[in-house]
Short mmCIF file of C-alpha atoms in Angstrom, two decimals:
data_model
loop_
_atom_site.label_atom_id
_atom_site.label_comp_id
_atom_site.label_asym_id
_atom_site.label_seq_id
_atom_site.Cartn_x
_atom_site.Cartn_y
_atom_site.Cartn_z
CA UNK A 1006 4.01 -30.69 -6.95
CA UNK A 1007 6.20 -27.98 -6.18
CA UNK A 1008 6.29 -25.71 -3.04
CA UNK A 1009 7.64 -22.28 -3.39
CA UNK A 1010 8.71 -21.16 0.07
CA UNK A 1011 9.84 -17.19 0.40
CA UNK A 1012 12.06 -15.76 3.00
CA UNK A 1013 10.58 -13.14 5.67
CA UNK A 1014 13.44 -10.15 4.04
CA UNK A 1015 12.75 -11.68 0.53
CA UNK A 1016 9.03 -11.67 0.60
CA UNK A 1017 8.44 -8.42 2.31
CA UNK A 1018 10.87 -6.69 0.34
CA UNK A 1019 8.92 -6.37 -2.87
CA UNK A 1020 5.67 -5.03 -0.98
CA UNK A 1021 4.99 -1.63 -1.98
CA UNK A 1022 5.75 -0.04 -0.89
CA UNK A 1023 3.82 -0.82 -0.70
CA UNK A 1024 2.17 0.07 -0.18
CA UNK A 1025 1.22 -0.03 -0.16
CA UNK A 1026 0.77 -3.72 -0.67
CA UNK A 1027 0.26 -5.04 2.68
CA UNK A 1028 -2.39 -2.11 2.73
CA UNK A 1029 -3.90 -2.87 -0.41
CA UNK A 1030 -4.34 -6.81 0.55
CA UNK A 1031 -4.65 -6.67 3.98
CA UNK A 1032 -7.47 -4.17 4.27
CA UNK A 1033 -9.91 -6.23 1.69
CA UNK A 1034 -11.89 -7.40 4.54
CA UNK A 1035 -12.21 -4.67 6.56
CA UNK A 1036 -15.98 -3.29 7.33
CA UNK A 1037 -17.45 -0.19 6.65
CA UNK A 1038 -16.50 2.43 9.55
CA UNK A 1039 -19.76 4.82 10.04
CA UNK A 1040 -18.69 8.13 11.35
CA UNK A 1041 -21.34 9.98 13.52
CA UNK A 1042 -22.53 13.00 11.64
CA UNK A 1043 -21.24 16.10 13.09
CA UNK A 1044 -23.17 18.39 14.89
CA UNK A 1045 -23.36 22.13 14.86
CA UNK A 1046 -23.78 22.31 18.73
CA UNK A 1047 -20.73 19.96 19.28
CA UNK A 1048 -19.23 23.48 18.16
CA UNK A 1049 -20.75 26.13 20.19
CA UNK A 1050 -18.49 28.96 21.25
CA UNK A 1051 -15.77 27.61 18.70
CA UNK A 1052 -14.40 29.78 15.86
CA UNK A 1053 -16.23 27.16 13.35
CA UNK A 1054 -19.71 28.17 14.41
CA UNK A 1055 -20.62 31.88 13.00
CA UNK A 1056 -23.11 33.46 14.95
CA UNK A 1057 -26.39 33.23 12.59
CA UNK A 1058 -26.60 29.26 13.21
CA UNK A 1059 -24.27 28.29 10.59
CA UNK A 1060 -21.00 26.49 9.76
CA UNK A 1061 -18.20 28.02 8.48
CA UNK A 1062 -16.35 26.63 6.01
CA UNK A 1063 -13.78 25.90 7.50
CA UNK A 1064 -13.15 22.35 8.13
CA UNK A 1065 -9.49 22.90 9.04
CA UNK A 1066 -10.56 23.07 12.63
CA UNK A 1067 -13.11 20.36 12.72
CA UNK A 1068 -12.17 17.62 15.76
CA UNK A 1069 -9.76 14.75 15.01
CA UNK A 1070 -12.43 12.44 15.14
CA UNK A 1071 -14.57 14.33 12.31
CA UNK A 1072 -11.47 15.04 10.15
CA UNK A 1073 -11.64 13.45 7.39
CA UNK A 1074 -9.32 10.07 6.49
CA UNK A 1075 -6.94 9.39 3.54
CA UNK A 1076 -8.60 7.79 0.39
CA UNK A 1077 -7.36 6.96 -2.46
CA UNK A 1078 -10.17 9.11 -5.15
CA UNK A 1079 -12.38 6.63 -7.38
CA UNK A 1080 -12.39 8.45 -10.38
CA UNK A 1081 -9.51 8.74 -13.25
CA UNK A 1082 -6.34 10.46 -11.77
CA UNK A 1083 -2.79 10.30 -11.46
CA UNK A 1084 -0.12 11.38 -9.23
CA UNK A 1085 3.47 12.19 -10.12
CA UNK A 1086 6.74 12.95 -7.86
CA UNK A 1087 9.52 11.71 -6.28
CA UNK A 1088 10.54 8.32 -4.36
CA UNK A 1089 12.96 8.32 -1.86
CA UNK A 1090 14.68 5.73 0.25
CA UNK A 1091 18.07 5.06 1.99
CA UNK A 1092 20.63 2.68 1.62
CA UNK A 1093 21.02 -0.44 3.72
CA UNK A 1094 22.17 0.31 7.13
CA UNK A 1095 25.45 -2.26 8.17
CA UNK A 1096 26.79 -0.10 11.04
CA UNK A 1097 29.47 1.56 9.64
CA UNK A 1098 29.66 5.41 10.30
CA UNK A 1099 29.69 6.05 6.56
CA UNK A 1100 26.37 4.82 6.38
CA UNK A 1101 24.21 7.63 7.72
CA UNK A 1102 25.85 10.01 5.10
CA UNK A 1103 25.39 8.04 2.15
CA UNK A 1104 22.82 10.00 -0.25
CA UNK A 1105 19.22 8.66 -0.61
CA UNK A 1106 18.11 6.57 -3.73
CA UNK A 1107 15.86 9.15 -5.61
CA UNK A 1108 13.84 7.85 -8.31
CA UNK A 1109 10.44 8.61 -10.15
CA UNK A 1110 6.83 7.89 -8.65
CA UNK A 1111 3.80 7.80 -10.30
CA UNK A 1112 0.44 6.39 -9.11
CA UNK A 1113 -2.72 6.40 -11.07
CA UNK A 1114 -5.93 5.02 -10.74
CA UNK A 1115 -8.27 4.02 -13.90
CA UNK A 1116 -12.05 2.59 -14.63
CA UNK A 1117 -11.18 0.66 -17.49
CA UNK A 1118 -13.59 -2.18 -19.02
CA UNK A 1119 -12.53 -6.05 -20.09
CA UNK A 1120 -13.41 -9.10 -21.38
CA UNK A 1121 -14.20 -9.59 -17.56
CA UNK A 1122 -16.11 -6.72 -16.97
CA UNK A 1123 -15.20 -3.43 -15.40
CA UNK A 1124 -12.55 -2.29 -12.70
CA UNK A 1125 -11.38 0.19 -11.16
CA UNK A 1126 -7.29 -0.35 -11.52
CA UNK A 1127 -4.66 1.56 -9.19
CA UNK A 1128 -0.79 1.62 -10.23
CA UNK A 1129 2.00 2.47 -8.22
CA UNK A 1130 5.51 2.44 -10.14
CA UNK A 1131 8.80 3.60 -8.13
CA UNK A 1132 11.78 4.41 -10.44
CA UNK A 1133 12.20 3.00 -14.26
CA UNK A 1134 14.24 1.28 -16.82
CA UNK A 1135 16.89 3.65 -16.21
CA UNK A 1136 16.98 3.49 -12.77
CA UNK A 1137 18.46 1.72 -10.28
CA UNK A 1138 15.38 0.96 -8.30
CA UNK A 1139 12.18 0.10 -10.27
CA UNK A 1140 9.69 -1.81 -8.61
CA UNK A 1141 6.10 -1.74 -10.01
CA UNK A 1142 3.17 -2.35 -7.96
CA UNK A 1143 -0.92 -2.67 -8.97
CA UNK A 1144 -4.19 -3.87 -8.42
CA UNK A 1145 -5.26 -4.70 -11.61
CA UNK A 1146 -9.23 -6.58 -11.87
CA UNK A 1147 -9.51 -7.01 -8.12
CA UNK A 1148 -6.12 -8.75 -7.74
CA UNK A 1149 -2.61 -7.22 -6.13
CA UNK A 1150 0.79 -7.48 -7.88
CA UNK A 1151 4.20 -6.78 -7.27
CA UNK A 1152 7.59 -7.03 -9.83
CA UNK A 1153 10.71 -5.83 -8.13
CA UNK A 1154 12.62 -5.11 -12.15
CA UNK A 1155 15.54 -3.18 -10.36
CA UNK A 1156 17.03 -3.13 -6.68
CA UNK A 1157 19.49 -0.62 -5.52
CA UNK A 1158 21.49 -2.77 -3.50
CA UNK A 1159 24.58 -4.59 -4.78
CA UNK A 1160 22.85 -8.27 -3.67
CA UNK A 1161 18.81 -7.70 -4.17
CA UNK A 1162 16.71 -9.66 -2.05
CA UNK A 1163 17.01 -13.57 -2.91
CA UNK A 1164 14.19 -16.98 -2.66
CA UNK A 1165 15.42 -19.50 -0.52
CA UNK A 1166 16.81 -21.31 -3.69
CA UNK A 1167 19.46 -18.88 -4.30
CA UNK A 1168 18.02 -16.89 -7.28
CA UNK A 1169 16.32 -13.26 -7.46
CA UNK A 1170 13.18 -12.14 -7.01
CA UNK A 1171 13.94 -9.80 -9.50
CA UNK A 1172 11.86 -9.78 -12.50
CA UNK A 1173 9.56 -12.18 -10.97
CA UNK A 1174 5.91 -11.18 -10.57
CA UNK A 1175 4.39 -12.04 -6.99
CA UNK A 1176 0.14 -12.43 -7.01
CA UNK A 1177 -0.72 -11.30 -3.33
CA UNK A 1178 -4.07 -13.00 -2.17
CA UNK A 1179 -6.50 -12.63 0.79
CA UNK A 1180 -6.62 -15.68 2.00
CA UNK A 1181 -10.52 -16.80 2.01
CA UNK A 1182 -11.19 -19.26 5.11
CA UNK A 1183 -14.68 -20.43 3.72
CA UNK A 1184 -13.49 -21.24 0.61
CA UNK A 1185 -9.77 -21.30 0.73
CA UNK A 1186 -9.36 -21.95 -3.60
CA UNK A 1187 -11.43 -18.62 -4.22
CA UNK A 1188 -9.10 -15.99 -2.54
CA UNK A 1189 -11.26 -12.58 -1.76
CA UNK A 1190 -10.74 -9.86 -3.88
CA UNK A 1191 -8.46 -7.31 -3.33
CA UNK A 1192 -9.72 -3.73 -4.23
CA UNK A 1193 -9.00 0.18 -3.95
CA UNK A 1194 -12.93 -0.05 -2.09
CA UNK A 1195 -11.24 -2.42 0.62
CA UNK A 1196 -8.07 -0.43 0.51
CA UNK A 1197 -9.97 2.65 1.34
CA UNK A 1198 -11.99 0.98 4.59
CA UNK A 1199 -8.78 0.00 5.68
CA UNK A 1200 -7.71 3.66 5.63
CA UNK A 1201 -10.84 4.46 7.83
CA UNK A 1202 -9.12 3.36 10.51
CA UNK A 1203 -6.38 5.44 9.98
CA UNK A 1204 -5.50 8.04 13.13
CA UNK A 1205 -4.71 11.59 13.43
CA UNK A 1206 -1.73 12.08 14.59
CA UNK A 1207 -1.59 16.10 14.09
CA UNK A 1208 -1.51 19.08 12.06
CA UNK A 1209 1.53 20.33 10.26
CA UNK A 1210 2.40 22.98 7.72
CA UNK A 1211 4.45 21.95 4.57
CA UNK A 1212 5.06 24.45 2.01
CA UNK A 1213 2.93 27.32 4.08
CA UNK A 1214 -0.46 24.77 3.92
CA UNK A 1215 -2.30 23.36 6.83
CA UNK A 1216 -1.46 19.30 6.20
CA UNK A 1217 -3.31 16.44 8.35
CA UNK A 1218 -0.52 13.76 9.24
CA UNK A 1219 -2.08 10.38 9.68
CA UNK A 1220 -0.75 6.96 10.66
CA UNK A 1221 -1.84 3.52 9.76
CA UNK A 1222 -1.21 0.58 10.87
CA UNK A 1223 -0.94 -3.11 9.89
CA UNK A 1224 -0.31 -6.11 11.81
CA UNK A 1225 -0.35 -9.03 8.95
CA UNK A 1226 0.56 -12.69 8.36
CA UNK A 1227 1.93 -13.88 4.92
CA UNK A 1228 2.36 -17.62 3.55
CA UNK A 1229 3.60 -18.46 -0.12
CA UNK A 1230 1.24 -20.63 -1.85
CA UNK A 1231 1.08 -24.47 -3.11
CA UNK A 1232 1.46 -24.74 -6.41
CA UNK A 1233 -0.72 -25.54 -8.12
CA UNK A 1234 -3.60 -23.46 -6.44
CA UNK A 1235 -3.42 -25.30 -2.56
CA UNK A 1236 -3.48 -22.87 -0.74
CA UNK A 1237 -1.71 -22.29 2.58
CA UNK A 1238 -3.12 -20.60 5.62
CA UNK A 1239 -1.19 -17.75 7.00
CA UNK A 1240 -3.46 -17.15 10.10
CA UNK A 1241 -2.76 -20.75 10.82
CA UNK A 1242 -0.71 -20.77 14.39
CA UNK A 1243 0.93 -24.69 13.23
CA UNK A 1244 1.63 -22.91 9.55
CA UNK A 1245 5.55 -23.32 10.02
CA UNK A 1246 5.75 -20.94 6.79
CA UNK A 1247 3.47 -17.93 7.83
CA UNK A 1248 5.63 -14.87 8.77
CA UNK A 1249 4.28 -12.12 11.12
CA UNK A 1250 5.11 -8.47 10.05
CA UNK A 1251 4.28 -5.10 10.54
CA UNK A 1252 3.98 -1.98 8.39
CA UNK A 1253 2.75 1.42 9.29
CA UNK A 1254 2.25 4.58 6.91
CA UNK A 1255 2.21 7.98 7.82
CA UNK A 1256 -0.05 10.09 5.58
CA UNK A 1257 0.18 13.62 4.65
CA UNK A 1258 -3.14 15.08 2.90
CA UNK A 1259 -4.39 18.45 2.58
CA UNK A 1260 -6.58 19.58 5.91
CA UNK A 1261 -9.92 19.00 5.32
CA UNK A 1262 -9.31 16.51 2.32
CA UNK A 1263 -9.28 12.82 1.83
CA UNK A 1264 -6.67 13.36 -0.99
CA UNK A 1265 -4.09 14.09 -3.04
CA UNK A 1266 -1.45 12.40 -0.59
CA UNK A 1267 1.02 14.95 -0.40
CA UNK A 1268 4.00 13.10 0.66
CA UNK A 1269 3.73 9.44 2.83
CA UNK A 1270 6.34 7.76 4.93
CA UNK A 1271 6.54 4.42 4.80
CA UNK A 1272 8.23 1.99 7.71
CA UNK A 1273 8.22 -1.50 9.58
CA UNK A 1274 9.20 -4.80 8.64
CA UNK A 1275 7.69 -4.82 5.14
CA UNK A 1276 10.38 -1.91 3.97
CA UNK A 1277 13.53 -3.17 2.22
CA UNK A 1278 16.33 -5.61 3.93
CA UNK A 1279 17.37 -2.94 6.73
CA UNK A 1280 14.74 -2.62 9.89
CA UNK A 1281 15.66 0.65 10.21
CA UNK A 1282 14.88 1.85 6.27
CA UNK A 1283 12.06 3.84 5.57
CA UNK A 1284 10.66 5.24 2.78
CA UNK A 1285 9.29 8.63 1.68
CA UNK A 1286 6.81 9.06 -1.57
CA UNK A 1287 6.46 13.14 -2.40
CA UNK A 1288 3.70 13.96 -4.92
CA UNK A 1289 4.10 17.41 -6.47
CA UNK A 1290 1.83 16.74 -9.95
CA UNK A 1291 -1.44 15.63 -10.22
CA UNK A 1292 -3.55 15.08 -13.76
CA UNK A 1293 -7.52 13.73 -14.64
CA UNK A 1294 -6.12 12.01 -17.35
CA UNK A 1295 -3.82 8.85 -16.86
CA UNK A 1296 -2.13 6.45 -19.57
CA UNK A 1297 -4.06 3.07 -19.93
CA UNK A 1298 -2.93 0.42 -16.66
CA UNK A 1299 -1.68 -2.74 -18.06
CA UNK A 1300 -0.81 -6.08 -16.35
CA UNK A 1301 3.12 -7.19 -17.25
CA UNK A 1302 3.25 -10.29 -19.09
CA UNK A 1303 5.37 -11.76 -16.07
CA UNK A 1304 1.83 -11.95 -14.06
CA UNK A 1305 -0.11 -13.83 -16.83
CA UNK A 1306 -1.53 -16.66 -15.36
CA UNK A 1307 0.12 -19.33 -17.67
CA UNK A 1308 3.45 -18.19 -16.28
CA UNK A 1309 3.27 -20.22 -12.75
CA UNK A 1310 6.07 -22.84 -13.63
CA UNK A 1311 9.67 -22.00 -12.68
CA UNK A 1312 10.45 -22.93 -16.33
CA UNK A 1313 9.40 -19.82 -17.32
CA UNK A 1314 12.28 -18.55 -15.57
CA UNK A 1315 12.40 -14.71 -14.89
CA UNK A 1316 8.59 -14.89 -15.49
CA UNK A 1317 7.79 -17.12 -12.99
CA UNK A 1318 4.23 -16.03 -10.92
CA UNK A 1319 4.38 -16.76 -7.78
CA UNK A 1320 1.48 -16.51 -5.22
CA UNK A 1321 1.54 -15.38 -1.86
CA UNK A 1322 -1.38 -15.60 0.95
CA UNK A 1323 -2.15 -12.78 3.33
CA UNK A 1324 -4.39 -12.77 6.20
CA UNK A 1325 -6.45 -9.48 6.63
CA UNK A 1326 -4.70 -6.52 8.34
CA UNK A 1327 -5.52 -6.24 12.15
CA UNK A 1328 -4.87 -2.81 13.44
CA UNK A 1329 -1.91 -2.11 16.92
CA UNK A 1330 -5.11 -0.63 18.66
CA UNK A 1331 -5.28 -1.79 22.40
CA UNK A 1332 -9.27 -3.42 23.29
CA UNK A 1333 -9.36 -1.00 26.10
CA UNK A 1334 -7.46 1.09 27.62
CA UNK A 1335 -4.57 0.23 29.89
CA UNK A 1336 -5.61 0.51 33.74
CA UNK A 1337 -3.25 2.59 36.21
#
């Protein structure tokens, strides 16, 4: 039996950015957030309330706690833009001028029907072939993958036995503590309740339009896996292999409007080998009509021996995401 241990910097470094990932997985658990219904005489006197009873339409000024959150949109779509992320910080003065890694981003999100049944399937790919980044990340039938193909730095990130994640495909899993060999399912419905929680942070203007900027936040644990399928607890406090990490993702959508995610910064411990990297996703093109989402032969299940070299699977376990939100607030 063979145990496949991953290194804090080389695990987190092929989450999305995700991330995306450590949103996608850790936010499978999350409830359903109601939202009290709004009320026309919470607006009295306001410039959203017209004077014959009525509301405007005008939910640009509607209260942050009304506004409505970043979702990712349930029906066939896909986004198209730019990526773009900084080098590796190592304290020289040079640093902070060198140019940011640009590549290509494209995100869709597909109802497409299997010999399993039928899913709704969201893919996230940053750069390309031709690129020098080109990570690709998806949920794909309820379960989260991540390749890392291409990394921009000279060493990319490395498992604890000397070779590369790269080309590797990593299954991320919620771990399930009633049933620990049946992980929960990881889907763009759990991804979205995670989002609920999401916070205004404020309105800005980009490009002459009124944007909402949100933040979310993660606080996660992560453990590889046992091979073959024993699982290891990450919320365990004596797991000597769960790493603690942070992500948080700020969230630009159009005022009034759950989506299209205009541009998002992502940042924390779960973005590339420098603490100080972030990473910006800019969507300028948006179609109805996305290519077919396809699972890389590098995550086929039969694929879980190192043998298989570059197309080893590997498993990680996540605990559920637990938002930085204090129980109360802080006394004077």
């Amino acid at each position: 039996m063979k145990m496949i241990v991953i290194s804090s910097k080389s695990l987190l470094s092929q989450t999305l950015v995700i991330i995306l990932a450590s949103i996608f997985c850790t936010s499978a658990l999350a409830g359903d957030q109601k939202r009290s219904q709004v009320s026309k005489h919470d607006f009295e006197g306001s410039d959203i309330f017209n004077g014959n009873g009525k509301f405007k339409d005008n939910r640009d000024n509607l209260p942050a706690s009304h506004q409505k959150r970043p979702q990712i949109p349930k029906h066939d779509f896909e986004w198209t833009g730019t990526f773009r992320g900084n080098e590796p910080f190592n304290g020289n003065d040079e640093d902070l001028f060198a140019p940011q890694v640009v590549g290509q981003l494209t995100v869709r999100g597909k109802w497409q029907t299997s010999e399993n049944g039928r899913f709704f399937n969201l893919y996230m790919e940053m750069g390309n072939e031709d690129s020098d980044t080109w990570v690709e990340n998806l949920i794909y039938e309820d379960k989260l993958y991540s390749i890392t193909h291409k990394w921009h730095t000279v060493l990319p990130p490395i498992l604890p036995d000397g070779s590369s994640i790269l080309g590797k495909c990593f299954q991320n899993q919620v771990f399930n503590t009633e049933n620990p060999l049946e992980p929960l399912p990881i889907t763009v419905d759990g991804f979205n309740r995670g989002l609920a929680s999401a916070r205004l942070v404020g309105r800005e203007k980009i490009g002459g339009k009124a944007m909402n900027h949100f933040r979310h936040t993660c606080l996660a644990k992560a453990a590889p896996q046992l091979i073959p399928f024993l699982p290891s607890d990450p919320g365990d406090t004596n797991n000597p292999i769960a790493i603690s990490f942070k992500v948080f993702s700020d969230i630009y959508v159009p005022a009034g409007r759950s989506y299209p995610w205009t541009k998002w910064l992502q940042f924390g411990d779960g973005v590339g080998p420098d603490p100080q990297q972030d990473e910006w996703f800019l969507v300028n093109k948006s179609n109805r009509h996305p290519d077919d989402i396809i699972l890389p032969d590098q995550c086929e299940l039969e694929n879980i021996w190192p043998i298989f070299g570059d197309k080893t699977l590997i498993f990680t376990q996540y605990t559920t995401c637990t938002n930085l939100v204090p129980s109360k607030e802080p006394e004077d």
